[in-house]
Coordinates of C-alpha atoms and ligand atoms in Angstrom, one line a residue:
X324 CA 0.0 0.0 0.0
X325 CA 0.9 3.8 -0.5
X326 CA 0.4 5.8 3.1
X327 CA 0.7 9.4 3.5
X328 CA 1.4 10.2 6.3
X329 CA 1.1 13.6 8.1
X330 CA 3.0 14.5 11.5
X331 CA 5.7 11.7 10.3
X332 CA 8.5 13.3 11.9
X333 CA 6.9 13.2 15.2
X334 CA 7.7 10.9 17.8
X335 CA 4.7 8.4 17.3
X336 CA 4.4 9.3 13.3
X337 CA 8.4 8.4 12.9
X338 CA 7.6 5.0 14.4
X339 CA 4.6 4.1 12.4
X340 CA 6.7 5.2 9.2
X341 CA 9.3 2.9 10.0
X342 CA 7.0 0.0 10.9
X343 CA 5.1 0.4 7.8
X344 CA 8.3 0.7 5.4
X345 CA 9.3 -2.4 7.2
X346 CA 6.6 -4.2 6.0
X347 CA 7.0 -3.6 2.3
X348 CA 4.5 0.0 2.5
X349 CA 5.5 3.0 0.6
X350 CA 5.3 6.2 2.5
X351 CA 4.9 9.9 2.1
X352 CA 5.4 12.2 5.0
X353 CA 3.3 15.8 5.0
X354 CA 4.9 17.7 8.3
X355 CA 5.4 21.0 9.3
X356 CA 8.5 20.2 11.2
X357 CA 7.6 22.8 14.0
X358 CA 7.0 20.0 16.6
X359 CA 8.4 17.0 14.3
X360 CA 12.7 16.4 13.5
X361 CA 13.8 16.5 10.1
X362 CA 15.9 13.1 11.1
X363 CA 13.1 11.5 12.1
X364 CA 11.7 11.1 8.6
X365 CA 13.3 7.8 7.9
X366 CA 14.8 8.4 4.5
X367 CA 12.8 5.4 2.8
X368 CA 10.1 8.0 2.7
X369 CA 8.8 10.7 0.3
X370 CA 9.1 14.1 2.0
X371 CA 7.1 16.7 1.6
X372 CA 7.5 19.8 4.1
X373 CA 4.1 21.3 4.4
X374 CA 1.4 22.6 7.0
X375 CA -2.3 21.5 7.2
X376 CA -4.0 25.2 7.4
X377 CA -2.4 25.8 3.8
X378 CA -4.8 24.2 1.4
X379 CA -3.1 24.3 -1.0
X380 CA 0.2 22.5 0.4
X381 CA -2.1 20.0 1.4
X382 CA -4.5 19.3 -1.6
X383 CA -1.0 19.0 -3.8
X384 CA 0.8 16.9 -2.0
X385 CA -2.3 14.4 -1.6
X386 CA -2.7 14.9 -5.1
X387 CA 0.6 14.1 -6.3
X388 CA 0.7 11.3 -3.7
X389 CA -2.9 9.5 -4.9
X390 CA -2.2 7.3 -1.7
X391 CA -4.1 4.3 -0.7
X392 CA -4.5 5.6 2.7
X393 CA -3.8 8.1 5.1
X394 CA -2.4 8.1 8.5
X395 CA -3.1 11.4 10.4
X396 CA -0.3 11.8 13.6
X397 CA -0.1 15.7 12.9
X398 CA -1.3 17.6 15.6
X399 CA -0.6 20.0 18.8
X400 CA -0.9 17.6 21.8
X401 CA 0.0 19.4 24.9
X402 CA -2.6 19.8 27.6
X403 CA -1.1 22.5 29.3
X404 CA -0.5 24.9 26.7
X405 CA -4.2 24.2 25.3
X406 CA -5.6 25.8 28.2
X407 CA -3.3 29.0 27.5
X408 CA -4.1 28.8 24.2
X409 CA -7.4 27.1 22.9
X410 CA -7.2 29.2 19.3
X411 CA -3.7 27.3 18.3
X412 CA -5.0 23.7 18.8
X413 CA -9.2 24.2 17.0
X414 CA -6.9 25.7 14.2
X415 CA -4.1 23.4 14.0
X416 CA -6.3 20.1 15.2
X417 CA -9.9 21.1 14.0
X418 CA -9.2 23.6 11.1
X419 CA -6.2 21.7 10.0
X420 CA -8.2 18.8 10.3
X421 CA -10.5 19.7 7.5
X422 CA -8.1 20.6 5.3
X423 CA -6.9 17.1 5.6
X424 CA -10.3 15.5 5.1
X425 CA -11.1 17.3 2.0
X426 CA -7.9 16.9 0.6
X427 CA -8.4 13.1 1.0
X428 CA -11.8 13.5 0.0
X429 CA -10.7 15.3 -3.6
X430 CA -7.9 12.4 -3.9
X431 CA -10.4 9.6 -3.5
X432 CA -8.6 7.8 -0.4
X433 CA -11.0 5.6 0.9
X434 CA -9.5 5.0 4.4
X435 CA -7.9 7.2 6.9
X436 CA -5.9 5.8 10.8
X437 CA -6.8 9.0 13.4
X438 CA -4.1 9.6 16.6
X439 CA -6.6 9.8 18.8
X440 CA -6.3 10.1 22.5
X441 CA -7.8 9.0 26.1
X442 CA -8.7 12.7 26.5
X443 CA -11.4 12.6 24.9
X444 CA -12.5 10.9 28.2
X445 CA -11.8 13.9 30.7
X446 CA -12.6 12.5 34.2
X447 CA -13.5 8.7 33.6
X448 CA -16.3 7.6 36.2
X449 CA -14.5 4.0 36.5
X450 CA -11.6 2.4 35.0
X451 CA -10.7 0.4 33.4
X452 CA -11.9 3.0 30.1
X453 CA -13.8 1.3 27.3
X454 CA -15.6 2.5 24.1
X455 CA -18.9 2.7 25.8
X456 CA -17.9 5.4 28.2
X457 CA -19.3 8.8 28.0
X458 CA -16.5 11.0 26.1
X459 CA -16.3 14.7 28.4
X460 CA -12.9 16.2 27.7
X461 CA -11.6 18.7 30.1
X462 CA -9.3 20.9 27.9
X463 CA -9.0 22.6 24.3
X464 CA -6.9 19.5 23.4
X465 CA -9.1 16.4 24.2
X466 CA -12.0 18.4 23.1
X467 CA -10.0 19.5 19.6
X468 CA -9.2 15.4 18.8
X469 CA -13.2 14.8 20.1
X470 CA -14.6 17.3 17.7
X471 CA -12.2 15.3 14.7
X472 CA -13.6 12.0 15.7
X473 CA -17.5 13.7 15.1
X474 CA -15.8 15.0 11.7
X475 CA -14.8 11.8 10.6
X476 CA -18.3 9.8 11.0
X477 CA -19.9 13.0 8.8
X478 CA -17.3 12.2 6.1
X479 CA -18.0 8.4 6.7
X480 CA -21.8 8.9 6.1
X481 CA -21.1 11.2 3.6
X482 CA -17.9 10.4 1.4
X483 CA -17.9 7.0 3.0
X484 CA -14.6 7.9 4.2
X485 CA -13.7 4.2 6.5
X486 CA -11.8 5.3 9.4
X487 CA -10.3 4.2 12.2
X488 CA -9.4 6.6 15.4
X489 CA -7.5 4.8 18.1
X490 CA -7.2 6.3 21.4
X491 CA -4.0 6.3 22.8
X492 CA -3.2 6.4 26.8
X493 CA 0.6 7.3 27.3
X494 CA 2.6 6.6 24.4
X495 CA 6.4 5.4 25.5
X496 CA 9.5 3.8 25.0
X497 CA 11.5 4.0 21.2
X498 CA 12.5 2.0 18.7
X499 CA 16.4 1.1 17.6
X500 CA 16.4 4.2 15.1
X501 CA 13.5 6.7 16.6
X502 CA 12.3 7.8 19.8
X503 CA 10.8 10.8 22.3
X504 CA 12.6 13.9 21.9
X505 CA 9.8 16.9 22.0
X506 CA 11.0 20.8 21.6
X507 CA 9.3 21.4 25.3
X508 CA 9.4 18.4 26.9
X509 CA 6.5 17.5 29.4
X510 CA 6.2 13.8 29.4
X511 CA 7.1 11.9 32.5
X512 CA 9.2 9.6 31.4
X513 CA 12.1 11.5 29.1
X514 CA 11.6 14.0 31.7
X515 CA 13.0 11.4 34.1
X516 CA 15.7 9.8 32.2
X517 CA 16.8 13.3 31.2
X518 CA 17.9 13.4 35.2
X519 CA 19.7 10.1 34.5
X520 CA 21.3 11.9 31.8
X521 CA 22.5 14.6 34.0
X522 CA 20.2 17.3 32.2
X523 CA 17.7 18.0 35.2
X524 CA 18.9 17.8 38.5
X525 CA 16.1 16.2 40.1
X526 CA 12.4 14.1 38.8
X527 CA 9.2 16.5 39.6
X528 CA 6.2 14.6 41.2
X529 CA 3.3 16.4 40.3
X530 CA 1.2 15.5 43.1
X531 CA 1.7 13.1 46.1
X532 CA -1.7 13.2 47.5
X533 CA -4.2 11.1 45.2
X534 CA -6.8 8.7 46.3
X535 CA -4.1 6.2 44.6
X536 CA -1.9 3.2 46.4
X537 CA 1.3 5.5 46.6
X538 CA -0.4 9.4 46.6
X539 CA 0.9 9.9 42.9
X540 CA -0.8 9.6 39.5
X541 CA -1.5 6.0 37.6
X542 CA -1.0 6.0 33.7
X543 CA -1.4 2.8 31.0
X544 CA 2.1 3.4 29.5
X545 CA 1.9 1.6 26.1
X546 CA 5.4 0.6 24.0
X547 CA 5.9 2.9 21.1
X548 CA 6.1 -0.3 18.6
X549 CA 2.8 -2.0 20.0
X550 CA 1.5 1.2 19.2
X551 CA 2.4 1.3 15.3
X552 CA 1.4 -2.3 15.2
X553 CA -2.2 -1.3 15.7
X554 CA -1.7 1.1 13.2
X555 CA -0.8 -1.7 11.0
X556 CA -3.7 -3.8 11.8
X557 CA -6.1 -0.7 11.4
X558 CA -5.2 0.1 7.8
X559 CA -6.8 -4.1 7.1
X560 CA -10.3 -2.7 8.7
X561 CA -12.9 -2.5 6.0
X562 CA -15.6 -0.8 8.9
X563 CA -15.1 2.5 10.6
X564 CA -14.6 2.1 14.7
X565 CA -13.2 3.7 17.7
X566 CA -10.7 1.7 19.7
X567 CA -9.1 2.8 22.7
X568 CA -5.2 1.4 23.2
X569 CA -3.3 0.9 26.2
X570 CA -1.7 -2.5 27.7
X571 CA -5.0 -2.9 30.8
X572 CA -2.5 -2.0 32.9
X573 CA -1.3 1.1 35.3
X574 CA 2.1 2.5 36.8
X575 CA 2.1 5.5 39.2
X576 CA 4.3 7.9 39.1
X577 CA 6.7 7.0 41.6
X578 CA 6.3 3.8 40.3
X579 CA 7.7 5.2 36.8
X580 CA 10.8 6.8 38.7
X581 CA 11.4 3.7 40.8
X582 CA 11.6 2.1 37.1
X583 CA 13.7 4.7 35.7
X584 CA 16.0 3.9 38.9
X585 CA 16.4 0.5 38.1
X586 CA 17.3 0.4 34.2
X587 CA 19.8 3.5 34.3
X588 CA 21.7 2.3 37.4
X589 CA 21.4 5.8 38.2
X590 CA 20.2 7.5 41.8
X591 CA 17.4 10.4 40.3
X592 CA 16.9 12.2 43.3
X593 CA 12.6 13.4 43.0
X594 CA 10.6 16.2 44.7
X595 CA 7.3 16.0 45.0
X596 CA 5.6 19.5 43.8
X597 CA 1.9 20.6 43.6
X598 CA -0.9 18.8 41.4
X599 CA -0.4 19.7 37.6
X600 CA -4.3 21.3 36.7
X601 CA -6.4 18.9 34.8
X602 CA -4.7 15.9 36.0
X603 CA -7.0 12.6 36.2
X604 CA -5.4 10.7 39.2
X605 CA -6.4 6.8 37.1
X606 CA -5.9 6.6 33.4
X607 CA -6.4 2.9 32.6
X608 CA -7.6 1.5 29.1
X609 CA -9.6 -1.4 28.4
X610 CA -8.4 -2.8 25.0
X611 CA -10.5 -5.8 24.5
X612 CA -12.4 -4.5 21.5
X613 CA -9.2 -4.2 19.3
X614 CA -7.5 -7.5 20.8
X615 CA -11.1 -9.0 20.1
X616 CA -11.7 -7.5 16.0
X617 CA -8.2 -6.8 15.1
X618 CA -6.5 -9.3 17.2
X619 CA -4.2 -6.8 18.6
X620 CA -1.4 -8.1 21.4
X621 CA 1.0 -5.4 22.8
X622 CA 4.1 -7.7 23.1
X623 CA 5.8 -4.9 25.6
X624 CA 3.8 -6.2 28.8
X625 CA 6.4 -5.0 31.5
X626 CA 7.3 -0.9 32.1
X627 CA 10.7 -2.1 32.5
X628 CA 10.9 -3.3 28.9
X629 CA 9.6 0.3 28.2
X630 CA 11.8 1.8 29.8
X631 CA 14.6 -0.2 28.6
X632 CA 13.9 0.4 25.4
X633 CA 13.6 4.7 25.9
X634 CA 16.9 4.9 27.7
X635 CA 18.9 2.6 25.5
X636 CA 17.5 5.6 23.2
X637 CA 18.5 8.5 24.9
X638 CA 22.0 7.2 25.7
X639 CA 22.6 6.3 21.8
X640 CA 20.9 10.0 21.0
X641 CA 21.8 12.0 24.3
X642 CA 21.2 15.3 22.2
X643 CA 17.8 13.6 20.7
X644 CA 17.7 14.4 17.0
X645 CA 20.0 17.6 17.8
X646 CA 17.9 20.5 16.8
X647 CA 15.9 20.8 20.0
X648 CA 17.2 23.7 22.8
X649 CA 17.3 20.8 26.3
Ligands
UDP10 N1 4.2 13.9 35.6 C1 5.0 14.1 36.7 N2 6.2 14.7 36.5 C2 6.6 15.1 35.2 C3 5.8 14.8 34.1 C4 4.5 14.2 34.4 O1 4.7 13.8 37.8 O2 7.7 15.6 35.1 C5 2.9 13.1 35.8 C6 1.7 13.8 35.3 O3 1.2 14.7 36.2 C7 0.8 12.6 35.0 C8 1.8 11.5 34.6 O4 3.0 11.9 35.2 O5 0.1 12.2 36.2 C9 1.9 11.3 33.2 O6 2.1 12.5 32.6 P1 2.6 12.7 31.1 O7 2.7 14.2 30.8 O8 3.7 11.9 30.7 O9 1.3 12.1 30.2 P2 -0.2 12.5 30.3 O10 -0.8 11.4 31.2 O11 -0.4 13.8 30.8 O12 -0.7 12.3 28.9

């Protein structure tokens, strides 16, 4: 198959690339390169700079592509900043968005993989999170990827557009060749192996006073590659569904550092600061639907493995891709 693939210099994009060219797919990339690396776009793939509020950057790359599907990773995706500034993530995610869909509507692509994300949920009532729940997001970002996934059944029902949007929980770990290396850097986990690097002096706990085991935050850490995989397995889905996409399970925070601890050898000294706004204390994703119609399996069961795998990263790529202020 042909995939074009937008935000495939990101982090999660750069991995489904690689996964796909593995398997024999040819691949365009459409990216901005404002949150993506230019040496993450493995350099099997077609390259085409480009932003998704241009129309016309958009329409002629899809154009010149004609692609069998499309994969859409390109997006804002940081929770924090949404809530400072709602208008850059409706016009990057939502308007963007649209420029995307009618640009695969005027190509004739026929099905279309969505990075979608668990907050769409907001607050979940219960855990573990499955399809059925009620989706109430709590900031501009879950409620930008929500309003996508209502876009994409009016251009099913309309275009017959098959899609498939699969709602990650927290995205981790790297491959051999690509891994986690954002311009501001708010994830947990690079955060704490860049103090096992010697870039941060100490691990922030946001938080130490949840109705959780430990006091800190859980989160359904899911490996990078299992990730793509569902990708893969998405693109064979003749139907258009949701599917939500963690491994079931759920690390806190300390847990995470204690983890962090153990791989790098290294000591990590932590402080625990104030709740971050916004922050759900129990993120945990059921996944039987897509084990159960696309017989999905992460293989990456264990955080250590996850771990593992990110720090092998950052110590083969201590400067990430080398273009990022740390
Ligand atoms: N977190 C933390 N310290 C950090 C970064 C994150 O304690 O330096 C917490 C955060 O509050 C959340 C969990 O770790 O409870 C996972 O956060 P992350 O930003 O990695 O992913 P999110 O769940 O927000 O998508």
């Amino acid at each position: 198959m042909k995939i074009f693939v937008t935000g495939g210099a990101g982090y999660i994009g750069s991995n489904c690339v690689e996964q796909l060219l593995l398997r024999g797919d040819k691949v365009v990339v459409f990216d901005n390169l404002t949150e993506g690396h230019r040496k993450a776009v493995h350099p099997k793939a077609v390259f085409h700079q480009g932003d998704l509020r241009d129309p016309v950057s958009i329409n002629g790359a899809m154009a010149a592509a004609k692609p069998d599907a499309v994969m859409h990773f390109a997006a804002n995706a940081l929770v924090g900043e949404s809530m400072e500034n709602p208008s850059k993530y409706f016009q990057n995610n939502v308007a963007g968005g649209i420029n995307l869909l009618d640009a695969t509507v005027a190509a004739g692509v026929k099905r279309f993989v969505f990075s979608s994300t668990c907050a769409t949920f907001g607050m979940p009532d219960r855990v573990p999170i499955d399809e059925t729940m009620p989706q109430r997001p709590i900031n501009p970002y879950g409620e930008s990827k929500l309003i996508f996934e209502q876009l994409l059944r009016w251009y099913d029902r309309i275009h017959g557009l098959k899609f498939v949007s699969l709602r990650y929980f927290n995205a981790a770990g790297a491959s051999e060749t690509y891994g986690e290396d954002h311009r501001i850097e708010t994830h947990l986990i690079p955060n704490v192996l860049n103090v096992a690097l010697g870039k941060k002096e100490r691990a922030e706990i946001f938080g130490g006073d949840y109705e959780t085991p430990d006091g800190t935050c859980i989160r359904d850490y899911i490996h990078i590659l299992d990730l793509a995989q569902a990708h893969l397995l998405a693109l064979g889905k003749d139907e258009s569904a949701f599917y939500n996409l963690g491994t079931g399970g759920g690390n806190s925070v300390a847990e995470v550092i204690e983890c962090c601890r153990r791989v790098t050898g290294r000591k990590i000294p932590a402080v625990v600061k104030p709740r971050r706004p916004g922050d759900p204390p129990r993120l945990i994703a059921s996944s039987k639907k897509i084990a159960k119609e696309l017989g999905w399996k992460p293989k990456y069961q264990s955080l250590d493995a996850i771990v593992e795998s990110a720090w092998a990263w950052h110590v083969k790529h201590p400067d990430g891709y080398g273009d990022s202020p740390h």
